[in-house]
mmCIF file of C-alpha atoms in Angstrom:
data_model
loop_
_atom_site.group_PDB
_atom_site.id
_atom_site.type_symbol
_atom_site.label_atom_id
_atom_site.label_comp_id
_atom_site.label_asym_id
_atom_site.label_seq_id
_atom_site.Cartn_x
_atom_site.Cartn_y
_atom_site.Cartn_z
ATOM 1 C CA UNK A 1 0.000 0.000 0.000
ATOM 2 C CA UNK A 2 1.414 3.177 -0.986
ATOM 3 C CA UNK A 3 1.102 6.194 1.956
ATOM 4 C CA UNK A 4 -0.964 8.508 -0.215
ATOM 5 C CA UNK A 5 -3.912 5.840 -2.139
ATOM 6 C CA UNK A 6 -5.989 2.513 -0.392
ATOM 7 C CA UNK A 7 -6.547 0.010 -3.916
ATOM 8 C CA UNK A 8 -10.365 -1.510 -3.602
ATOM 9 C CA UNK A 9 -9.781 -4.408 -1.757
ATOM 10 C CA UNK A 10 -7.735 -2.921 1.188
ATOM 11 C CA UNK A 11 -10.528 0.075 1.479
ATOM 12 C CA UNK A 12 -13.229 -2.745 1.436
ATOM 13 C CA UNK A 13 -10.962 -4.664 4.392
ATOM 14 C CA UNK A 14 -10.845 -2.036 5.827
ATOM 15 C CA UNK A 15 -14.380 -1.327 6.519
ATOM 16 C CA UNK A 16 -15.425 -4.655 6.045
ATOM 17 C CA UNK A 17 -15.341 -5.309 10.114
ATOM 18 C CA UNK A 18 -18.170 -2.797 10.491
ATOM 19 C CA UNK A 19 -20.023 -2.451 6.751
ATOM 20 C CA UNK A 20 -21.145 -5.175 3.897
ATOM 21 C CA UNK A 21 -19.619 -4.600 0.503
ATOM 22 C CA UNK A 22 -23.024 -3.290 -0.767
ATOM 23 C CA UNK A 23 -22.706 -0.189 1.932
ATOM 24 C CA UNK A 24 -19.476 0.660 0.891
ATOM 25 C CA UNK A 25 -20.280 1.042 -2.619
ATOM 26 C CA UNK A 26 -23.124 2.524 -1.582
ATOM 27 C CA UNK A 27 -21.286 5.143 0.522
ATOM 28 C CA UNK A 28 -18.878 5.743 -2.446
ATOM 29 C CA UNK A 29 -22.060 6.354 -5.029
ATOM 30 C CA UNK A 30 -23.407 8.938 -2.292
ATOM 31 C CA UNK A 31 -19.629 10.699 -2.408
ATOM 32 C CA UNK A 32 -19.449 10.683 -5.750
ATOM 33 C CA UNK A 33 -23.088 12.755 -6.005
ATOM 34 C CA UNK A 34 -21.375 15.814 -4.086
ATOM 35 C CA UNK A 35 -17.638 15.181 -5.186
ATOM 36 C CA UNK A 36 -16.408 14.874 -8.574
ATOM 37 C CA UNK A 37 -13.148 13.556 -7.831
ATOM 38 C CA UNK A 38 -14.665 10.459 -6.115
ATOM 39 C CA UNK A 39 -15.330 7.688 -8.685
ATOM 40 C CA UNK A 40 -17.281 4.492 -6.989
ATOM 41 C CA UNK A 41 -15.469 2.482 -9.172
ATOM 42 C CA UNK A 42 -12.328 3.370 -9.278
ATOM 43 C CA UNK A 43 -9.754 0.475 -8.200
ATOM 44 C CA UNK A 44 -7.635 3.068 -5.641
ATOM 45 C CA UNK A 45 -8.811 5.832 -3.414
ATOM 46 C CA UNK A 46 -7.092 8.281 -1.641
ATOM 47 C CA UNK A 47 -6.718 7.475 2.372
ATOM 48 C CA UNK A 48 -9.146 10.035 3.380
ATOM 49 C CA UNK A 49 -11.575 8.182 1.944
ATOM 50 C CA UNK A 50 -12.570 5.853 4.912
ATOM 51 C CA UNK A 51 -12.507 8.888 6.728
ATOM 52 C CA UNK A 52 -14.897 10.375 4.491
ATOM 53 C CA UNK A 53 -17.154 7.146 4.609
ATOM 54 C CA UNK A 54 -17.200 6.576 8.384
ATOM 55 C CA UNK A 55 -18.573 10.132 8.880
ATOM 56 C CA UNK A 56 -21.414 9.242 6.221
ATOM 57 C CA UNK A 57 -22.144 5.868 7.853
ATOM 58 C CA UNK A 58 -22.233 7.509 11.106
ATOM 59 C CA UNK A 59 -24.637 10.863 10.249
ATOM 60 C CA UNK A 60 -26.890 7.867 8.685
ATOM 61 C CA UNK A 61 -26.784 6.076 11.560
ATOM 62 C CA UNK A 62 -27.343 9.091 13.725
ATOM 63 C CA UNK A 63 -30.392 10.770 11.462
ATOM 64 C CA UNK A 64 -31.751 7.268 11.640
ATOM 65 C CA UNK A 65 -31.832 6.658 15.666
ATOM 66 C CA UNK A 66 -33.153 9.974 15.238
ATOM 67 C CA UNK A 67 -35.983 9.653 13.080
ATOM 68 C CA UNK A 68 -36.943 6.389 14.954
ATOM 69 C CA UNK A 69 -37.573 8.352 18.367
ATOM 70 C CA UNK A 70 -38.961 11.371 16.499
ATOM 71 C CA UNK A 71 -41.662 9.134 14.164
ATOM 72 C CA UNK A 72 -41.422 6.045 15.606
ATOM 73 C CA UNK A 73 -40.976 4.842 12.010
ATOM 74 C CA UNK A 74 -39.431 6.738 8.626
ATOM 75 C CA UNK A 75 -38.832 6.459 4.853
ATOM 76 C CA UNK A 76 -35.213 5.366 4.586
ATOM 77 C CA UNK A 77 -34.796 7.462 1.261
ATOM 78 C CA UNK A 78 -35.582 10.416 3.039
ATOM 79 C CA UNK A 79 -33.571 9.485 6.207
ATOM 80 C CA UNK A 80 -30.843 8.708 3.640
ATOM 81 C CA UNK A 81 -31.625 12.315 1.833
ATOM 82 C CA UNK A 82 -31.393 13.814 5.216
ATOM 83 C CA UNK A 83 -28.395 12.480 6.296
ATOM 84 C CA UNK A 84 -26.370 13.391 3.065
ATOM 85 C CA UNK A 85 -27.430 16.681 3.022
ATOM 86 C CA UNK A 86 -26.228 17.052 6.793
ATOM 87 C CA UNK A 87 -22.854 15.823 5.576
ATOM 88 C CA UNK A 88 -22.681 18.002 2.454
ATOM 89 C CA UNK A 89 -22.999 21.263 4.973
ATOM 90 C CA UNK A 90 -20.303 19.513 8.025
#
């Protein structure tokens, strides 16, 4: 591993401990929407970039436990939607 890029597999060991493969790429996707520079798909990333994705996972979690004692119940687009929008303005 170089000091400055993770490839694809170490990023998804990485976070594989704590996320499934299909919330990773997930995460990526919802990077990519506000920055450019992150392509889901590409085969390295920079090492900010689990940095980037644990603060996503965790203002999803967080707007989620949220909703849930606010409604009891939500739409997890919108929860989703909520939470990325949080992150865009943090």
């Amino acid at each position: 591993m170089s000091d400055s890029k993770f490839t694809r597999a170490e990023l998804f060991e990485l976070l594989s401990a704590s996320y499934s493969p299909e919330q990773i790429i997930a995460g990526l996707e919802q990077l990519a929407q506000s920055d450019p520079a992150v392509d889901p798909n590409a085969q390295e990333f920079p090492v900010d970039i689990s940095d980037r994705l644990e603060k996503l996972f965790s203002l999803a979690q967080t707007t989620l436990d949220k909703s849930k004692l606010l409604e009891g119940s939500g739409n997890l687009a919108n929860i989703q939607t909520g939470a990325i929008d949080m992150a865009e303005w943090h």
